[in-house]
Amino acid sequence: QVQLVESGGGLVQAGGSLRLSCAASARTFANNAMGWFRQAPGKEREFVAAISRSGGSTYYVDSVKGRFTISRDNAKNTVYLQMNSLKPEDTAVYYCAARGAIYGSTSRREDEYNYWGQGTQVTVSS
């Protein structure tokens, strides 16, 4: 089973940057396409970004295009989310998720991810 642990969250001013990391405890990490989701208070969880198992394909929600970058380092069993030009509306708990090993392509659907991390808080002040 794949276990995921997020880190790198914190407090930042609007216009600033943060880099989130997600470490996977799995020897076969390279088989899993990965994604980032977020949930703000009073709102349902939404898709943010996804990356294929090879890292060759990425997909983003419109609200973060041009500001966020998802990447992965399979040798380190880690996926990253670089967040630039942060806005107060980016404030949320951010979750890392992994698809099943058979699926290598990107997905925006929660029900297509099998494993989830505990989340890390990102707060952007104005």
mmCIF file with all atom_site columns, C-alpha atoms in Angstrom:
data_model
loop_
_atom_site.group_PDB
_atom_site.id
_atom_site.type_symbol
_atom_site.label_atom_id
_atom_site.label_alt_id
_atom_site.label_comp_id
_atom_site.label_asym_id
_atom_site.label_entity_id
_atom_site.label_seq_id
_atom_site.pdbx_PDB_ins_code
_atom_site.Cartn_x
_atom_site.Cartn_y
_atom_site.Cartn_z
_atom_site.occupancy
_atom_site.B_iso_or_equiv
_atom_site.pdbx_formal_charge
_atom_site.auth_seq_id
_atom_site.auth_comp_id
_atom_site.auth_asym_id
_atom_site.auth_atom_id
_atom_site.pdbx_PDB_model_num
ATOM 1   C CA . GLN A 1 1   ? 0.000   0.000  0.000   1.00 0.00 ? 1   GLN A CA 1
ATOM 2   C CA . VAL A 1 2   ? 1.188   3.544  -0.798  1.00 0.00 ? 2   VAL A CA 1
ATOM 3   C CA . GLN A 1 3   ? 1.513   5.923  2.168   1.00 0.00 ? 3   GLN A CA 1
ATOM 4   C CA . LEU A 1 4   ? 1.824   9.675  1.529   1.00 0.00 ? 4   LEU A CA 1
ATOM 5   C CA . VAL A 1 5   ? 3.117   12.468 3.797   1.00 0.00 ? 5   VAL A CA 1
ATOM 6   C CA . GLU A 1 6   ? 2.822   16.155 2.825   1.00 0.00 ? 6   GLU A CA 1
ATOM 7   C CA . SER A 1 7   ? 5.073   18.947 4.098   1.00 0.00 ? 7   SER A CA 1
ATOM 8   C CA . GLY A 1 8   ? 6.006   22.549 3.299   1.00 0.00 ? 8   GLY A CA 1
ATOM 9   C CA . GLY A 1 9   ? 2.780   24.343 4.185   1.00 0.00 ? 9   GLY A CA 1
ATOM 10  C CA . GLY A 1 10  ? 2.741   27.576 6.157   1.00 0.00 ? 10  GLY A CA 1
ATOM 11  C CA . LEU A 1 11  ? 1.849   31.260 6.217   1.00 0.00 ? 11  LEU A CA 1
ATOM 12  C CA . VAL A 1 12  ? 2.841   33.550 3.349   1.00 0.00 ? 12  VAL A CA 1
ATOM 13  C CA . GLN A 1 13  ? 1.873   37.034 2.154   1.00 0.00 ? 13  GLN A CA 1
ATOM 14  C CA . ALA A 1 14  ? -0.051  37.541 -1.079  1.00 0.00 ? 14  ALA A CA 1
ATOM 15  C CA . GLY A 1 15  ? 2.328   37.448 -4.034  1.00 0.00 ? 15  GLY A CA 1
ATOM 16  C CA . GLY A 1 16  ? 4.743   35.129 -2.254  1.00 0.00 ? 16  GLY A CA 1
ATOM 17  C CA . SER A 1 17  ? 5.717   31.519 -2.910  1.00 0.00 ? 17  SER A CA 1
ATOM 18  C CA . LEU A 1 18  ? 5.642   28.125 -1.203  1.00 0.00 ? 18  LEU A CA 1
ATOM 19  C CA . ARG A 1 19  ? 6.884   24.685 -2.248  1.00 0.00 ? 19  ARG A CA 1
ATOM 20  C CA . LEU A 1 20  ? 4.920   21.659 -1.043  1.00 0.00 ? 20  LEU A CA 1
ATOM 21  C CA . SER A 1 21  ? 6.434   18.173 -0.941  1.00 0.00 ? 21  SER A CA 1
ATOM 22  C CA . CYS A 1 22  ? 4.763   14.765 -0.819  1.00 0.00 ? 22  CYS A CA 1
ATOM 23  C CA . ALA A 1 23  ? 6.915   11.798 0.178   1.00 0.00 ? 23  ALA A CA 1
ATOM 24  C CA . ALA A 1 24  ? 5.677   8.330  -0.789  1.00 0.00 ? 24  ALA A CA 1
ATOM 25  C CA . SER A 1 25  ? 6.573   5.188  1.175   1.00 0.00 ? 25  SER A CA 1
ATOM 26  C CA . ALA A 1 26  ? 6.512   2.788  -1.757  1.00 0.00 ? 26  ALA A CA 1
ATOM 27  C CA . ARG A 1 27  ? 9.232   1.113  -3.804  1.00 0.00 ? 27  ARG A CA 1
ATOM 28  C CA . THR A 1 28  ? 6.913   1.201  -6.837  1.00 0.00 ? 28  THR A CA 1
ATOM 29  C CA . PHE A 1 29  ? 6.207   4.955  -6.604  1.00 0.00 ? 29  PHE A CA 1
ATOM 30  C CA . ALA A 1 30  ? 7.210   5.418  -10.252 1.00 0.00 ? 30  ALA A CA 1
ATOM 31  C CA . ASN A 1 31  ? 4.133   3.392  -11.303 1.00 0.00 ? 31  ASN A CA 1
ATOM 32  C CA . ASN A 1 32  ? 1.649   5.900  -9.817  1.00 0.00 ? 32  ASN A CA 1
ATOM 33  C CA . ALA A 1 33  ? 0.257   9.012  -11.426 1.00 0.00 ? 33  ALA A CA 1
ATOM 34  C CA . MET A 1 34  ? -0.055  11.720 -8.735  1.00 0.00 ? 34  MET A CA 1
ATOM 35  C CA . GLY A 1 35  ? -2.300  14.664 -7.944  1.00 0.00 ? 35  GLY A CA 1
ATOM 36  C CA . TRP A 1 36  ? -2.812  17.600 -5.591  1.00 0.00 ? 36  TRP A CA 1
ATOM 37  C CA . PHE A 1 37  ? -6.218  18.624 -4.208  1.00 0.00 ? 37  PHE A CA 1
ATOM 38  C CA . ARG A 1 38  ? -7.233  21.370 -1.766  1.00 0.00 ? 38  ARG A CA 1
ATOM 39  C CA . GLN A 1 39  ? -10.120 22.148 0.578   1.00 0.00 ? 39  GLN A CA 1
ATOM 40  C CA . ALA A 1 40  ? -10.960 25.584 1.985   1.00 0.00 ? 40  ALA A CA 1
ATOM 41  C CA . PRO A 1 41  ? -13.218 26.073 5.051   1.00 0.00 ? 41  PRO A CA 1
ATOM 42  C CA . GLY A 1 42  ? -16.870 25.706 4.094   1.00 0.00 ? 42  GLY A CA 1
ATOM 43  C CA . LYS A 1 43  ? -16.065 24.438 0.599   1.00 0.00 ? 43  LYS A CA 1
ATOM 44  C CA . GLU A 1 44  ? -15.775 20.992 -0.948  1.00 0.00 ? 44  GLU A CA 1
ATOM 45  C CA . ARG A 1 45  ? -12.425 19.527 -1.940  1.00 0.00 ? 45  ARG A CA 1
ATOM 46  C CA . GLU A 1 46  ? -11.287 20.551 -5.419  1.00 0.00 ? 46  GLU A CA 1
ATOM 47  C CA . PHE A 1 47  ? -8.699  19.351 -7.897  1.00 0.00 ? 47  PHE A CA 1
ATOM 48  C CA . VAL A 1 48  ? -5.547  21.468 -8.268  1.00 0.00 ? 48  VAL A CA 1
ATOM 49  C CA . ALA A 1 49  ? -2.919  19.650 -10.369 1.00 0.00 ? 49  ALA A CA 1
ATOM 50  C CA . ALA A 1 50  ? -1.911  16.211 -11.658 1.00 0.00 ? 50  ALA A CA 1
ATOM 51  C CA . ILE A 1 51  ? 1.163   14.584 -13.182 1.00 0.00 ? 51  ILE A CA 1
ATOM 52  C CA . SER A 1 52  ? 1.599   11.339 -15.119 1.00 0.00 ? 52  SER A CA 1
ATOM 53  C CA . ARG A 1 53  ? 3.798   8.541  -13.770 1.00 0.00 ? 53  ARG A CA 1
ATOM 54  C CA . SER A 1 54  ? 6.618   9.475  -16.140 1.00 0.00 ? 54  SER A CA 1
ATOM 55  C CA . GLY A 1 55  ? 6.311   13.194 -15.399 1.00 0.00 ? 55  GLY A CA 1
ATOM 56  C CA . GLY A 1 56  ? 5.833   13.934 -19.088 1.00 0.00 ? 56  GLY A CA 1
ATOM 57  C CA . SER A 1 57  ? 2.240   15.164 -18.817 1.00 0.00 ? 57  SER A CA 1
ATOM 58  C CA . THR A 1 58  ? 0.665   17.660 -16.393 1.00 0.00 ? 58  THR A CA 1
ATOM 59  C CA . TYR A 1 59  ? -2.816  19.095 -15.900 1.00 0.00 ? 59  TYR A CA 1
ATOM 60  C CA . TYR A 1 60  ? -4.030  22.090 -13.836 1.00 0.00 ? 60  TYR A CA 1
ATOM 61  C CA . VAL A 1 61  ? -7.277  23.685 -12.745 1.00 0.00 ? 61  VAL A CA 1
ATOM 62  C CA . ASP A 1 62  ? -7.764  27.011 -14.561 1.00 0.00 ? 62  ASP A CA 1
ATOM 63  C CA . SER A 1 63  ? -7.409  29.121 -11.411 1.00 0.00 ? 63  SER A CA 1
ATOM 64  C CA . VAL A 1 64  ? -3.758  28.088 -10.858 1.00 0.00 ? 64  VAL A CA 1
ATOM 65  C CA . LYS A 1 65  ? -2.472  27.887 -14.445 1.00 0.00 ? 65  LYS A CA 1
ATOM 66  C CA . GLY A 1 66  ? 0.670   29.958 -14.876 1.00 0.00 ? 66  GLY A CA 1
ATOM 67  C CA . ARG A 1 67  ? 1.218   30.175 -11.103 1.00 0.00 ? 67  ARG A CA 1
ATOM 68  C CA . PHE A 1 68  ? 1.567   26.567 -9.871  1.00 0.00 ? 68  PHE A CA 1
ATOM 69  C CA . THR A 1 69  ? 3.895   23.839 -11.155 1.00 0.00 ? 69  THR A CA 1
ATOM 70  C CA . ILE A 1 70  ? 3.652   20.139 -10.299 1.00 0.00 ? 70  ILE A CA 1
ATOM 71  C CA . SER A 1 71  ? 6.756   17.972 -10.670 1.00 0.00 ? 71  SER A CA 1
ATOM 72  C CA . ARG A 1 72  ? 8.138   14.647 -9.456  1.00 0.00 ? 72  ARG A CA 1
ATOM 73  C CA . ASP A 1 73  ? 11.430  12.973 -8.658  1.00 0.00 ? 73  ASP A CA 1
ATOM 74  C CA . ASN A 1 74  ? 10.900  9.223  -8.869  1.00 0.00 ? 74  ASN A CA 1
ATOM 75  C CA . ALA A 1 75  ? 14.410  8.512  -7.565  1.00 0.00 ? 75  ALA A CA 1
ATOM 76  C CA . LYS A 1 76  ? 13.395  10.269 -4.317  1.00 0.00 ? 76  LYS A CA 1
ATOM 77  C CA . ASN A 1 77  ? 9.792   8.956  -4.254  1.00 0.00 ? 77  ASN A CA 1
ATOM 78  C CA . THR A 1 78  ? 8.580   12.562 -4.020  1.00 0.00 ? 78  THR A CA 1
ATOM 79  C CA . VAL A 1 79  ? 6.106   14.829 -5.826  1.00 0.00 ? 79  VAL A CA 1
ATOM 80  C CA . TYR A 1 80  ? 6.211   18.633 -5.505  1.00 0.00 ? 80  TYR A CA 1
ATOM 81  C CA . LEU A 1 81  ? 3.859   21.579 -5.932  1.00 0.00 ? 81  LEU A CA 1
ATOM 82  C CA . GLN A 1 82  ? 5.618   24.897 -6.513  1.00 0.00 ? 82  GLN A CA 1
ATOM 83  C CA . MET A 1 83  ? 3.163   27.724 -5.810  1.00 0.00 ? 83  MET A CA 1
ATOM 84  C CA . ASN A 1 84  ? 4.033   31.257 -6.987  1.00 0.00 ? 84  ASN A CA 1
ATOM 85  C CA . SER A 1 85  ? 2.078   34.531 -6.984  1.00 0.00 ? 85  SER A CA 1
ATOM 86  C CA . LEU A 1 86  ? -0.107  33.214 -4.180  1.00 0.00 ? 86  LEU A CA 1
ATOM 87  C CA . LYS A 1 87  ? -3.514  34.781 -3.560  1.00 0.00 ? 87  LYS A CA 1
ATOM 88  C CA . PRO A 1 88  ? -5.694  34.797 -0.415  1.00 0.00 ? 88  PRO A CA 1
ATOM 89  C CA . GLU A 1 89  ? -8.171  32.515 -2.212  1.00 0.00 ? 89  GLU A CA 1
ATOM 90  C CA . ASP A 1 90  ? -5.428  29.855 -2.389  1.00 0.00 ? 90  ASP A CA 1
ATOM 91  C CA . THR A 1 91  ? -5.778  29.401 1.391   1.00 0.00 ? 91  THR A CA 1
ATOM 92  C CA . ALA A 1 92  ? -6.738  25.770 2.045   1.00 0.00 ? 92  ALA A CA 1
ATOM 93  C CA . VAL A 1 93  ? -5.577  22.401 3.288   1.00 0.00 ? 93  VAL A CA 1
ATOM 94  C CA . TYR A 1 94  ? -3.620  20.793 0.454   1.00 0.00 ? 94  TYR A CA 1
ATOM 95  C CA . TYR A 1 95  ? -3.734  17.015 -0.060  1.00 0.00 ? 95  TYR A CA 1
ATOM 96  C CA . CYS A 1 96  ? -1.440  14.760 -2.045  1.00 0.00 ? 96  CYS A CA 1
ATOM 97  C CA . ALA A 1 97  ? -3.020  11.732 -3.749  1.00 0.00 ? 97  ALA A CA 1
ATOM 98  C CA . ALA A 1 98  ? -1.894  8.710  -5.789  1.00 0.00 ? 98  ALA A CA 1
ATOM 99  C CA . ARG A 1 99  ? -3.707  6.776  -8.505  1.00 0.00 ? 99  ARG A CA 1
ATOM 100 C CA . GLY A 1 100 ? -3.568  3.004  -8.777  1.00 0.00 ? 100 GLY A CA 1
ATOM 101 C CA . ALA A 1 101 ? -0.411  1.650  -10.408 1.00 0.00 ? 101 ALA A CA 1
ATOM 102 C CA . ILE A 1 102 ? -2.292  0.481  -13.504 1.00 0.00 ? 102 ILE A CA 1
ATOM 103 C CA . TYR A 1 103 ? -3.269  4.076  -14.343 1.00 0.00 ? 103 TYR A CA 1
ATOM 104 C CA . GLY A 1 104 ? -0.376  6.233  -15.502 1.00 0.00 ? 104 GLY A CA 1
ATOM 105 C CA . SER A 1 105 ? -2.243  9.224  -16.946 1.00 0.00 ? 105 SER A CA 1
ATOM 106 C CA . THR A 1 106 ? -3.512  12.410 -15.281 1.00 0.00 ? 106 THR A CA 1
ATOM 107 C CA . SER A 1 107 ? -6.978  12.711 -13.733 1.00 0.00 ? 107 SER A CA 1
ATOM 108 C CA . ARG A 1 108 ? -9.002  15.477 -12.042 1.00 0.00 ? 108 ARG A CA 1
ATOM 109 C CA . ARG A 1 109 ? -11.496 13.075 -10.380 1.00 0.00 ? 109 ARG A CA 1
ATOM 110 C CA . GLU A 1 110 ? -11.225 12.262 -6.672  1.00 0.00 ? 110 GLU A CA 1
ATOM 111 C CA . ASP A 1 111 ? -12.699 8.795  -7.199  1.00 0.00 ? 111 ASP A CA 1
ATOM 112 C CA . GLU A 1 112 ? -9.813  7.883  -9.518  1.00 0.00 ? 112 GLU A CA 1
ATOM 113 C CA . TYR A 1 113 ? -7.244  8.253  -6.717  1.00 0.00 ? 113 TYR A CA 1
ATOM 114 C CA . ASN A 1 114 ? -6.621  5.356  -4.338  1.00 0.00 ? 114 ASN A CA 1
ATOM 115 C CA . TYR A 1 115 ? -4.297  6.817  -1.687  1.00 0.00 ? 115 TYR A CA 1
ATOM 116 C CA . TRP A 1 116 ? -4.329  10.132 0.224   1.00 0.00 ? 116 TRP A CA 1
ATOM 117 C CA . GLY A 1 117 ? -2.028  12.044 2.545   1.00 0.00 ? 117 GLY A CA 1
ATOM 118 C CA . GLN A 1 118 ? -3.095  13.786 5.760   1.00 0.00 ? 118 GLN A CA 1
ATOM 119 C CA . GLY A 1 119 ? -2.931  17.299 4.287   1.00 0.00 ? 119 GLY A CA 1
ATOM 120 C CA . THR A 1 120 ? -0.859  20.415 4.956   1.00 0.00 ? 120 THR A CA 1
ATOM 121 C CA . GLN A 1 121 ? -2.230  23.903 5.716   1.00 0.00 ? 121 GLN A CA 1
ATOM 122 C CA . VAL A 1 122 ? -1.457  26.808 3.374   1.00 0.00 ? 122 VAL A CA 1
ATOM 123 C CA . THR A 1 123 ? -2.517  30.289 4.506   1.00 0.00 ? 123 THR A CA 1
ATOM 124 C CA . VAL A 1 124 ? -2.085  33.370 2.299   1.00 0.00 ? 124 VAL A CA 1
ATOM 125 C CA . SER A 1 125 ? -2.533  36.770 3.964   1.00 0.00 ? 125 SER A CA 1
ATOM 126 C CA . SER A 1 126 ? -3.496  39.991 2.176   1.00 0.00 ? 126 SER A CA 1
#
